Amino acid sequence: MKIRRVLATAVALAVTTPAALLSVSPAYADAKPTAQTQEKQSKPTIKELEEAAAEAQKAYDKAVKAEAAGRVELEKTLDDLSEVNGTHPLAVASAAAKQAAEDAAAAKTAADQAVTEAKAALDALTEDATEVERTAAETALSEAEATATAAATAKTAADTAAAEAREKLDDARVAAVRAYGVLQNAAENALAVKAAADAALTKAIKEAEEAGEGEEGEEGGDCEPELDLTSKVTGLPDKLVAGTSTDFSLRVTNGSDRHMDEVLAFVSVHATDTSGLKDTEKFFRLQWSTKSAPKWQNADPDTYIDGVGALKPGAHADVKLRLTLDKATPAGNGVAFFAADFFNEDGTCGGAPDLDMYEFDVKAAGSKPGKTDDAKPSKTTRPGNTGTTPQGSASGTPATTSTNGSLAATGSSSATTSIALAGGAAVLLGAAAVFVVRRRKTGADA
């Protein structure tokens, strides 16, 4: 069964995030984005989804223009940083240091040759040579050797200065390329948001047609919060090492006084590298099994785990989970989200209004995890009705999509925050885009 209320998260991200991506660098963007808000609602209408898709299209068009302007700026910057004809102070300094090193090398070569010739002249003296002639030859050799020693010292200093100047020049080139790379990522992520908004609109129209709803998206059969349907994780460590597998478990408990015909668990894992710019989820593999479905199955972040079944009042069921990290998984940060929903044959439904969020560190392959504790949960509120895919929070605190609230205004200096902000919709947007938004906010607060 597909997650039924993924649209609320998709709309929130599509409306609040794209414009923020354009304020990466004043050199490449001609205007600062205005804060946008997303009002809390139980379900987005077709009209609202159409507006979100149009906004995402505009943001993408702007991102493409910013990326094109960035390419022009990059080419100009690299020309200025050229050692051959570059006019940038670093390029001029590097070229001068290079020439000085070449001159010092030539001077050392000449000094070494003078020593060779002075030795030859001394060796060529015969027994008939006078004391004055021998003393003059020895003095010439001594002076030539002193000059050669000084030339060698000067060459070493000139080589060091040239290497340092060249390194500074190279660093400037790398910085220019990285700045352009951020714009490229912004354009790619804006495209992803546009695709998400378009997909959300298409899905909403299809669901409306299947449910017999009109274009106004009239509600029917909304689900309700159920605080007594809980999910508790045990055995998930706070440090994971690439190239290893970790088994842990999720216990879903019906603490209410009602019978639940079908209980479904939601599990989703998201991660980035240490910079927060690179989404590393492709290196993760999450599997599950239950008593009724003992064979290991792959978990899909857009699909419920349907092996829990019915739960009587006070009953519980356990879901075994296995998280495997590929050996190539980069070190970084990760979060795992857990929740549970129920659906009854009479059409009633509901679930936990909050997601349990567990943060963990990712260590490179071969690392020793050191002291490992169980990851500690924190709550993050799901927008709209229960069953919505996760929408994270800054530093593990709840982030709600309330009236006059703005996802783009959420910020933190933690790389994990970028993953938490994206939440379960990271598959639609990508953690890199959220990292750019976070950097903008953090810089504004500095």
CSV table of C-alpha atoms in Angstrom, one decimal:
chain,number,residue,atom,x,y,z
A,1,MET,CA,0.0,0.0,0.0
A,2,LYS,CA,1.4,3.4,-1.0
A,3,ILE,CA,1.7,6.2,1.5
A,4,ARG,CA,-1.6,8.1,1.0
A,5,ARG,CA,-0.6,11.5,2.2
A,6,VAL,CA,2.8,12.1,0.7
A,7,LEU,CA,1.3,15.2,-1.1
A,8,ALA,CA,1.3,17.5,1.9
A,9,THR,CA,5.1,17.2,2.3
A,10,ALA,CA,5.7,17.5,-1.4
A,11,VAL,CA,3.7,20.7,-1.6
A,12,ALA,CA,5.4,22.2,1.4
A,13,LEU,CA,8.9,21.6,0.0
A,14,ALA,CA,7.9,22.6,-3.5
A,15,VAL,CA,6.5,26.0,-2.3
A,16,THR,CA,9.1,26.9,0.3
A,17,THR,CA,12.4,25.6,-1.0
A,18,PRO,CA,13.1,26.4,-4.7
A,19,ALA,CA,13.4,30.2,-4.3
A,20,ALA,CA,15.8,29.8,-1.4
A,21,LEU,CA,18.1,27.8,-3.6
A,22,LEU,CA,18.8,30.9,-5.8
A,23,SER,CA,20.5,32.9,-3.0
A,24,VAL,CA,23.6,30.8,-3.0
A,25,SER,CA,26.0,33.6,-4.0
A,26,PRO,CA,25.4,37.3,-4.6
A,27,ALA,CA,27.8,37.1,-7.6
A,28,TYR,CA,25.4,34.8,-9.4
A,29,ALA,CA,21.9,35.8,-8.2
A,30,ASP,CA,20.4,39.2,-8.8
A,31,ALA,CA,17.7,39.1,-6.1
A,32,LYS,CA,17.2,37.7,-2.7
A,33,PRO,CA,14.3,35.3,-2.3
A,34,THR,CA,11.4,36.4,-0.2
A,35,ALA,CA,10.1,34.3,2.7
A,36,GLN,CA,7.2,32.1,1.7
A,37,THR,CA,4.8,30.3,4.0
A,38,GLN,CA,2.8,27.1,3.9
A,39,GLU,CA,-0.4,27.0,5.8
A,40,LYS,CA,-1.2,23.9,7.7
A,41,GLN,CA,-4.1,22.0,6.1
A,42,SER,CA,-5.4,18.5,6.2
A,43,LYS,CA,-5.0,17.9,2.5
A,44,PRO,CA,-3.8,20.1,-0.4
A,45,THR,CA,-6.4,20.9,-3.1
A,46,ILE,CA,-5.9,20.5,-6.8
A,47,LYS,CA,-5.7,24.3,-7.1
A,48,GLU,CA,-3.0,24.6,-4.5
A,49,LEU,CA,-1.0,21.8,-6.2
A,50,GLU,CA,-1.3,23.6,-9.5
A,51,GLU,CA,0.0,26.8,-7.9
A,52,ALA,CA,2.9,24.9,-6.3
A,53,ALA,CA,3.8,23.3,-9.6
A,54,ALA,CA,3.8,26.8,-11.3
A,55,GLU,CA,6.0,28.2,-8.5
A,56,ALA,CA,8.4,25.3,-8.9
A,57,GLN,CA,8.6,25.9,-12.6
A,58,LYS,CA,9.4,29.6,-12.1
A,59,ALA,CA,12.1,28.7,-9.5
A,60,TYR,CA,13.6,26.2,-11.8
A,61,ASP,CA,13.7,28.7,-14.7
A,62,LYS,CA,15.5,31.2,-12.4
A,63,ALA,CA,17.9,28.5,-11.2
A,64,VAL,CA,18.8,27.7,-14.8
A,65,LYS,CA,19.5,31.3,-15.5
A,66,ALA,CA,21.6,31.6,-12.4
A,67,GLU,CA,23.6,28.5,-13.4
A,68,ALA,CA,24.3,30.0,-16.9
A,69,ALA,CA,25.4,33.3,-15.4
A,70,GLY,CA,27.6,31.3,-13.0
A,71,ARG,CA,29.3,29.5,-15.9
A,72,VAL,CA,30.2,32.8,-17.5
A,73,GLU,CA,31.5,34.1,-14.2
A,74,LEU,CA,33.6,30.9,-13.7
A,75,GLU,CA,35.2,31.1,-17.1
A,76,LYS,CA,36.1,34.8,-16.5
A,77,THR,CA,37.5,33.9,-13.1
A,78,LEU,CA,39.6,31.0,-14.4
A,79,ASP,CA,41.0,33.3,-17.2
A,80,ASP,CA,42.0,35.9,-14.5
A,81,LEU,CA,43.6,33.1,-12.5
A,82,SER,CA,45.7,31.8,-15.4
A,83,GLU,CA,49.5,31.8,-14.8
A,84,VAL,CA,50.1,32.7,-18.4
A,85,ASN,CA,48.1,35.9,-18.9
A,86,GLY,CA,46.1,36.1,-15.7
A,87,THR,CA,45.6,39.5,-14.2
A,88,HIS,CA,44.4,38.4,-10.7
A,89,PRO,CA,47.0,39.3,-8.0
A,90,LEU,CA,47.4,35.6,-7.1
A,91,ALA,CA,48.2,34.8,-10.8
A,92,VAL,CA,50.6,37.7,-11.1
A,93,ALA,CA,52.3,36.6,-7.8
A,94,SER,CA,52.6,33.0,-8.9
A,95,ALA,CA,54.0,33.9,-12.3
A,96,ALA,CA,56.6,36.1,-10.6
A,97,ALA,CA,57.5,33.5,-8.1
A,98,LYS,CA,57.9,30.9,-10.9
A,99,GLN,CA,60.2,33.2,-12.8
A,100,ALA,CA,62.3,33.9,-9.6
A,101,ALA,CA,62.6,30.1,-9.1
A,102,GLU,CA,63.8,29.7,-12.7
A,103,ASP,CA,66.3,32.5,-12.3
A,104,ALA,CA,67.6,31.0,-9.0
A,105,ALA,CA,68.0,27.6,-10.7
A,106,ALA,CA,70.0,29.2,-13.5
A,107,ALA,CA,72.2,31.0,-10.9
A,108,LYS,CA,72.8,27.8,-9.1
A,109,THR,CA,73.7,26.0,-12.3
A,110,ALA,CA,76.2,28.8,-13.2
A,111,ALA,CA,77.7,28.7,-9.6
A,112,ASP,CA,78.1,24.9,-9.8
A,113,GLN,CA,79.9,25.3,-13.2
A,114,ALA,CA,82.2,27.9,-11.7
A,115,VAL,CA,83.2,25.4,-8.9
A,116,THR,CA,83.9,22.8,-11.5
A,117,GLU,CA,86.1,25.1,-13.5
A,118,ALA,CA,87.9,26.4,-10.3
A,119,LYS,CA,88.7,22.8,-9.3
A,120,ALA,CA,90.0,22.0,-12.8
A,121,ALA,CA,92.2,25.1,-12.7
A,122,LEU,CA,93.7,24.1,-9.3
A,123,ASP,CA,94.3,20.5,-10.5
A,124,ALA,CA,96.0,21.8,-13.6
A,125,LEU,CA,98.8,23.5,-11.7
A,126,THR,CA,102.2,21.9,-12.1
A,127,GLU,CA,105.0,21.5,-9.7
A,128,ASP,CA,106.6,24.5,-11.2
A,129,ALA,CA,103.7,26.7,-10.2
A,130,THR,CA,104.6,29.5,-7.7
A,131,GLU,CA,103.0,29.8,-4.3
A,132,VAL,CA,101.2,32.9,-5.4
A,133,GLU,CA,99.6,31.0,-8.3
A,134,ARG,CA,98.6,28.1,-6.1
A,135,THR,CA,97.1,30.5,-3.4
A,136,ALA,CA,95.1,32.4,-6.1
A,137,ALA,CA,93.7,29.1,-7.5
A,138,GLU,CA,92.7,27.9,-4.0
A,139,THR,CA,91.1,31.2,-3.2
A,140,ALA,CA,89.1,31.2,-6.5
A,141,LEU,CA,87.8,27.7,-5.6
A,142,SER,CA,86.8,28.7,-2.1
A,143,GLU,CA,85.0,31.7,-3.4
A,144,ALA,CA,83.2,29.7,-6.1
A,145,GLU,CA,82.1,27.1,-3.5
A,146,ALA,CA,80.7,29.8,-1.2
A,147,THR,CA,78.8,31.3,-4.2
A,148,ALA,CA,77.4,27.9,-5.1
A,149,THR,CA,76.3,27.3,-1.5
A,150,ALA,CA,74.5,30.6,-1.4
A,151,ALA,CA,72.9,29.9,-4.8
A,152,ALA,CA,71.6,26.5,-3.6
A,153,THR,CA,70.0,28.2,-0.5
A,154,ALA,CA,68.5,30.9,-2.7
A,155,LYS,CA,67.1,28.2,-5.1
A,156,THR,CA,65.5,26.3,-2.3
A,157,ALA,CA,63.8,29.4,-0.9
A,158,ALA,CA,62.7,30.4,-4.4
A,159,ASP,CA,61.2,26.9,-5.1
A,160,THR,CA,59.4,27.0,-1.8
A,161,ALA,CA,58.0,30.5,-2.5
A,162,ALA,CA,56.9,29.4,-6.0
A,163,ALA,CA,55.2,26.3,-4.6
A,164,GLU,CA,53.3,28.3,-2.0
A,165,ALA,CA,52.2,30.9,-4.6
A,166,ARG,CA,51.1,28.1,-7.0
A,167,GLU,CA,49.1,26.4,-4.2
A,168,LYS,CA,47.3,29.6,-3.4
A,169,LEU,CA,46.5,30.0,-7.0
A,170,ASP,CA,45.2,26.5,-7.3
A,171,ASP,CA,43.1,26.9,-4.1
A,172,ALA,CA,41.5,30.0,-5.7
A,173,ARG,CA,40.7,28.0,-8.9
A,174,VAL,CA,39.2,25.2,-6.8
A,175,ALA,CA,37.1,27.7,-4.8
A,176,ALA,CA,35.7,29.2,-8.1
A,177,VAL,CA,34.8,25.7,-9.4
A,178,ARG,CA,33.1,24.8,-6.1
A,179,ALA,CA,31.1,28.0,-6.1
A,180,TYR,CA,29.9,27.2,-9.6
A,181,GLY,CA,29.2,23.6,-8.4
A,182,VAL,CA,26.8,24.9,-5.8
A,183,LEU,CA,24.8,26.7,-8.5
A,184,GLN,CA,24.8,23.5,-10.6
A,185,ASN,CA,23.4,21.6,-7.6
A,186,ALA,CA,20.8,24.3,-7.0
A,187,ALA,CA,19.6,24.0,-10.6
A,188,GLU,CA,19.5,20.2,-10.3
A,189,ASN,CA,17.6,20.3,-7.0
A,190,ALA,CA,15.2,22.9,-8.4
A,191,LEU,CA,14.5,20.5,-11.2
A,192,ALA,CA,13.9,17.7,-8.7
A,193,VAL,CA,11.4,20.0,-6.8
A,194,LYS,CA,9.7,20.8,-10.0
A,195,ALA,CA,9.4,17.1,-10.8
A,196,ALA,CA,8.1,16.4,-7.3
A,197,ALA,CA,5.5,19.2,-7.6
A,198,ASP,CA,4.4,17.9,-11.0
A,199,ALA,CA,4.2,14.4,-9.8
A,200,ALA,CA,2.2,15.5,-6.7
A,201,LEU,CA,-0.3,17.3,-8.9
A,202,THR,CA,-0.6,14.3,-11.3
A,203,LYS,CA,-1.1,11.9,-8.4
A,204,ALA,CA,-3.7,14.2,-6.7
A,205,ILE,CA,-5.7,14.4,-9.9
A,206,LYS,CA,-5.6,10.7,-10.3
A,207,GLU,CA,-6.7,10.1,-6.7
A,208,ALA,CA,-9.5,12.6,-7.0
A,209,GLU,CA,-10.7,10.8,-10.1
A,210,GLU,CA,-10.5,7.4,-8.4
A,211,ALA,CA,-12.3,8.7,-5.3
A,212,GLY,CA,-15.0,10.5,-7.4
A,213,GLU,CA,-13.9,13.9,-6.1
A,214,GLY,CA,-14.4,17.1,-8.1
A,215,GLU,CA,-11.7,19.5,-9.0
A,216,GLU,CA,-12.2,21.3,-5.7
A,217,GLY,CA,-10.8,18.1,-4.0
A,218,GLU,CA,-13.7,17.7,-1.5
A,219,GLU,CA,-12.6,15.7,1.5
A,220,GLY,CA,-14.0,12.3,2.4
A,221,GLY,CA,-12.9,9.9,5.1
A,222,ASP,CA,-10.1,11.8,6.7
A,223,CYS,CA,-7.9,9.9,9.1
A,224,GLU,CA,-7.6,11.0,12.7
A,225,PRO,CA,-4.6,11.1,15.1
A,226,GLU,CA,-4.1,8.1,17.4
A,227,LEU,CA,-1.6,8.8,20.2
A,228,ASP,CA,-1.9,5.3,21.6
A,229,LEU,CA,-0.6,3.6,18.4
A,230,THR,CA,3.1,3.7,19.2
A,231,SER,CA,6.3,2.5,17.6
A,232,LYS,CA,9.5,1.9,19.6
A,233,VAL,CA,12.9,1.1,18.2
A,234,THR,CA,15.5,-1.0,20.0
A,235,GLY,CA,19.0,-2.0,19.0
A,236,LEU,CA,19.8,0.8,16.5
A,237,PRO,CA,23.3,2.1,17.4
A,238,ASP,CA,24.3,5.8,17.2
A,239,LYS,CA,27.3,4.9,15.0
A,240,LEU,CA,27.3,2.8,11.9
A,241,VAL,CA,30.3,1.6,9.9
A,242,ALA,CA,30.3,1.3,6.1
A,243,GLY,CA,30.5,-2.3,4.9
A,244,THR,CA,28.6,-3.6,7.9
A,245,SER,CA,25.0,-4.7,8.6
A,246,THR,CA,23.0,-3.9,11.7
A,247,ASP,CA,20.0,-5.8,13.0
A,248,PHE,CA,17.5,-4.0,15.2
A,249,SER,CA,13.7,-4.1,15.8
A,250,LEU,CA,10.6,-2.0,15.8
A,251,ARG,CA,7.7,-2.8,18.2
A,252,VAL,CA,4.3,-1.4,17.2
A,253,THR,CA,1.8,-1.3,20.1
A,254,ASN,CA,-1.9,-0.7,20.0
A,255,GLY,CA,-2.4,1.0,23.4
A,256,SER,CA,-5.9,2.0,22.6
A,257,ASP,CA,-9.2,0.3,23.4
A,258,ARG,CA,-10.2,-0.2,19.8
A,259,HIS,CA,-9.5,-3.1,17.4
A,260,MET,CA,-7.3,-2.1,14.4
A,261,ASP,CA,-8.0,-4.3,11.3
A,262,GLU,CA,-4.7,-3.5,9.5
A,263,VAL,CA,-1.7,-1.8,11.1
A,264,LEU,CA,1.1,-0.5,8.8
A,265,ALA,CA,4.5,0.6,9.8
A,266,PHE,CA,6.5,3.4,8.2
A,267,VAL,CA,10.3,3.3,8.2
A,268,SER,CA,12.6,5.6,6.2
A,269,VAL,CA,16.4,6.2,6.3
A,270,HIS,CA,18.2,9.3,4.9
A,271,ALA,CA,21.8,10.3,4.9
A,272,THR,CA,24.5,12.7,3.5
A,273,ASP,CA,28.2,12.8,3.6
A,274,THR,CA,30.0,15.0,6.2
A,275,SER,CA,29.6,18.1,4.1
A,276,GLY,CA,25.8,17.7,3.8
A,277,LEU,CA,26.0,18.3,0.1
A,278,LYS,CA,26.0,14.8,-1.2
A,279,ASP,CA,23.0,12.4,-0.7
A,280,THR,CA,24.4,9.0,0.3
A,281,GLU,CA,21.1,7.0,0.6
A,282,LYS,CA,22.0,4.9,-2.4
A,283,PHE,CA,24.6,3.2,-0.3
A,284,PHE,CA,22.0,2.1,2.3
A,285,ARG,CA,19.8,-1.0,2.1
A,286,LEU,CA,17.0,-1.4,4.6
A,287,GLN,CA,15.1,-4.7,4.9
A,288,TRP,CA,12.3,-6.0,7.1
A,289,SER,CA,10.7,-9.2,8.2
A,290,THR,CA,7.8,-10.1,10.6
A,291,LYS,CA,6.3,-13.2,12.1
A,292,SER,CA,3.7,-13.3,9.3
A,293,ALA,CA,6.3,-12.5,6.6
A,294,PRO,CA,9.6,-14.1,7.8
A,295,LYS,CA,11.4,-13.7,4.6
A,296,TRP,CA,13.6,-10.5,4.4
A,297,GLN,CA,12.1,-7.9,2.1
A,298,ASN,CA,13.4,-4.6,0.9
A,299,ALA,CA,11.9,-1.5,2.5
A,300,ASP,CA,10.6,1.2,0.2
A,301,PRO,CA,10.5,4.8,1.7
A,302,ASP,CA,7.3,5.4,-0.3
A,303,THR,CA,5.6,2.2,0.9
A,304,TYR,CA,4.3,1.0,4.2
A,305,ILE,CA,5.6,-2.2,5.8
A,306,ASP,CA,2.5,-4.3,5.6
A,307,GLY,CA,3.6,-7.3,7.7
A,308,VAL,CA,2.2,-6.2,11.0
A,309,GLY,CA,-1.5,-7.2,10.4
A,310,ALA,CA,-4.3,-6.6,12.8
A,311,LEU,CA,-3.8,-5.6,16.4
A,312,LYS,CA,-6.2,-6.1,19.3
A,313,PRO,CA,-6.4,-3.5,22.1
A,314,GLY,CA,-3.2,-3.8,24.1
A,315,ALA,CA,-1.5,-6.1,21.6
A,316,HIS,CA,1.8,-5.5,19.9
A,317,ALA,CA,3.8,-6.8,17.0
A,318,ASP,CA,7.5,-6.7,16.2
A,319,VAL,CA,9.2,-5.9,12.9
A,320,LYS,CA,12.7,-7.1,12.5
A,321,LEU,CA,14.9,-4.6,10.6
A,322,ARG,CA,18.3,-4.9,8.9
A,323,LEU,CA,20.3,-1.9,7.7
A,324,THR,CA,23.2,-2.6,5.4
A,325,LEU,CA,25.8,0.0,4.4
A,326,ASP,CA,27.8,-0.6,1.3
A,327,LYS,CA,31.6,-0.5,1.7
A,328,ALA,CA,31.7,2.6,-0.5
A,329,THR,CA,29.4,4.6,1.9
A,330,PRO,CA,31.1,7.9,2.7
A,331,ALA,CA,31.4,9.0,6.3
A,332,GLY,CA,28.6,11.4,7.3
A,333,ASN,CA,25.3,11.7,9.1
A,334,GLY,CA,22.0,9.9,9.0
A,335,VAL,CA,18.5,9.8,10.4
A,336,ALA,CA,15.9,7.1,10.5
A,337,PHE,CA,12.1,7.9,10.8
A,338,PHE,CA,9.5,5.5,12.3
A,339,ALA,CA,5.7,5.7,12.7
A,340,ALA,CA,2.6,3.5,12.4
A,341,ASP,CA,-0.9,4.0,10.9
A,342,PHE,CA,-4.0,1.8,10.9
A,343,PHE,CA,-6.8,1.3,8.4
A,344,ASN,CA,-10.1,-0.4,9.3
A,345,GLU,CA,-12.6,-2.2,7.0
A,346,ASP,CA,-15.3,0.3,8.0
A,347,GLY,CA,-13.2,3.1,6.4
A,348,THR,CA,-11.9,4.6,9.6
A,349,CYS,CA,-8.2,5.2,9.8
A,350,GLY,CA,-5.5,7.0,11.8
A,351,GLY,CA,-2.1,6.9,13.2
A,352,ALA,CA,0.7,8.5,15.2
A,353,PRO,CA,0.7,12.3,14.5
A,354,ASP,CA,4.5,12.4,15.1
A,355,LEU,CA,7.5,10.5,13.7
A,356,ASP,CA,10.2,9.1,15.9
A,357,MET,CA,13.5,10.4,14.5
A,358,TYR,CA,16.8,8.7,15.4
A,359,GLU,CA,20.1,10.4,14.4
A,360,PHE,CA,23.3,8.4,13.8
A,361,ASP,CA,26.8,8.9,12.6
A,362,VAL,CA,28.2,7.0,9.6
A,363,LYS,CA,31.9,5.9,9.8
A,364,ALA,CA,34.0,5.1,6.7
A,365,ALA,CA,34.7,1.4,6.0
A,366,GLY,CA,37.3,-0.1,8.3
A,367,SER,CA,36.7,2.4,11.1
A,368,LYS,CA,36.2,1.3,14.6
A,369,PRO,CA,32.9,2.6,15.9
A,370,GLY,CA,34.3,3.1,19.4
A,371,LYS,CA,31.8,3.4,22.2
A,372,THR,CA,28.4,2.7,20.6
A,373,ASP,CA,25.1,3.6,22.3
A,374,ASP,CA,21.6,3.1,21.1
A,375,ALA,CA,20.4,6.0,19.1
A,376,LYS,CA,18.0,8.2,21.0
A,377,PRO,CA,14.6,9.1,19.5
A,378,SER,CA,13.1,12.6,19.2
A,379,LYS,CA,9.8,13.6,17.8
A,380,THR,CA,9.1,15.5,14.6
A,381,THR,CA,5.5,16.4,13.6
A,382,ARG,CA,4.0,15.2,10.4
A,383,PRO,CA,2.2,17.9,8.3
A,384,GLY,CA,-1.5,17.4,7.5
A,385,ASN,CA,-3.2,14.1,8.4
A,386,THR,CA,-1.5,11.1,9.8
A,387,GLY,CA,0.3,8.9,7.3
A,388,THR,CA,2.2,11.8,5.8
A,389,THR,CA,5.8,11.1,5.0
A,390,PRO,CA,8.3,12.7,7.4
A,391,GLN,CA,9.1,16.3,7.5
A,392,GLY,CA,12.1,16.8,9.8
A,393,SER,CA,13.2,19.4,12.2
A,394,ALA,CA,16.3,21.4,13.2
A,395,SER,CA,18.5,19.8,15.8
A,396,GLY,CA,15.9,17.1,16.5
A,397,THR,CA,13.2,19.6,17.7
A,398,PRO,CA,9.7,19.5,16.2
A,399,ALA,CA,9.2,21.4,13.0
A,400,THR,CA,5.6,22.0,12.2
A,401,THR,CA,4.1,23.5,9.0
A,402,SER,CA,1.8,25.9,10.8
A,403,THR,CA,0.2,29.2,9.8
A,404,ASN,CA,2.8,31.8,9.0
A,405,GLY,CA,5.5,29.1,9.3
A,406,SER,CA,8.2,28.6,6.8
A,407,LEU,CA,10.3,25.6,6.1
A,408,ALA,CA,12.9,27.7,4.4
A,409,ALA,CA,13.4,29.6,7.7
A,410,THR,CA,14.5,26.5,9.5
A,411,GLY,CA,18.2,26.4,9.9
A,412,SER,CA,21.1,24.9,11.9
A,413,SER,CA,24.8,24.4,11.6
A,414,SER,CA,24.5,20.6,11.8
A,415,ALA,CA,24.8,18.5,8.7
A,416,THR,CA,22.3,16.1,10.1
A,417,THR,CA,19.8,19.0,10.2
A,418,SER,CA,19.8,19.1,6.4
A,419,ILE,CA,18.6,15.4,6.4
A,420,ALA,CA,16.1,16.0,9.1
A,421,LEU,CA,14.6,19.0,7.3
A,422,ALA,CA,14.2,17.0,4.1
A,423,GLY,CA,12.7,14.1,6.1
A,424,GLY,CA,10.9,11.4,4.1
A,425,ALA,CA,10.6,13.7,1.1
A,426,ALA,CA,14.4,13.8,0.7
A,427,VAL,CA,13.8,11.4,-2.2
A,428,LEU,CA,11.9,14.2,-3.9
A,429,LEU,CA,14.3,17.0,-3.2
A,430,GLY,CA,17.7,15.7,-2.2
A,431,ALA,CA,19.6,16.6,1.0
A,432,ALA,CA,22.0,18.8,-1.0
A,433,ALA,CA,19.4,21.4,-1.7
A,434,VAL,CA,18.4,21.5,1.9
A,435,PHE,CA,22.1,22.0,2.8
A,436,VAL,CA,22.2,25.0,0.6
A,437,VAL,CA,19.1,26.5,2.3
A,438,ARG,CA,20.6,25.8,5.7
A,439,ARG,CA,23.9,27.5,4.6
A,440,ARG,CA,21.9,30.6,3.5
A,441,LYS,CA,20.0,30.8,6.8
A,442,THR,CA,23.1,30.2,8.9
A,443,GLY,CA,25.0,32.9,7.0
A,444,ALA,CA,22.1,35.4,7.5
A,445,ASP,CA,22.2,34.7,11.3
A,446,ALA,CA,26.0,35.1,11.5
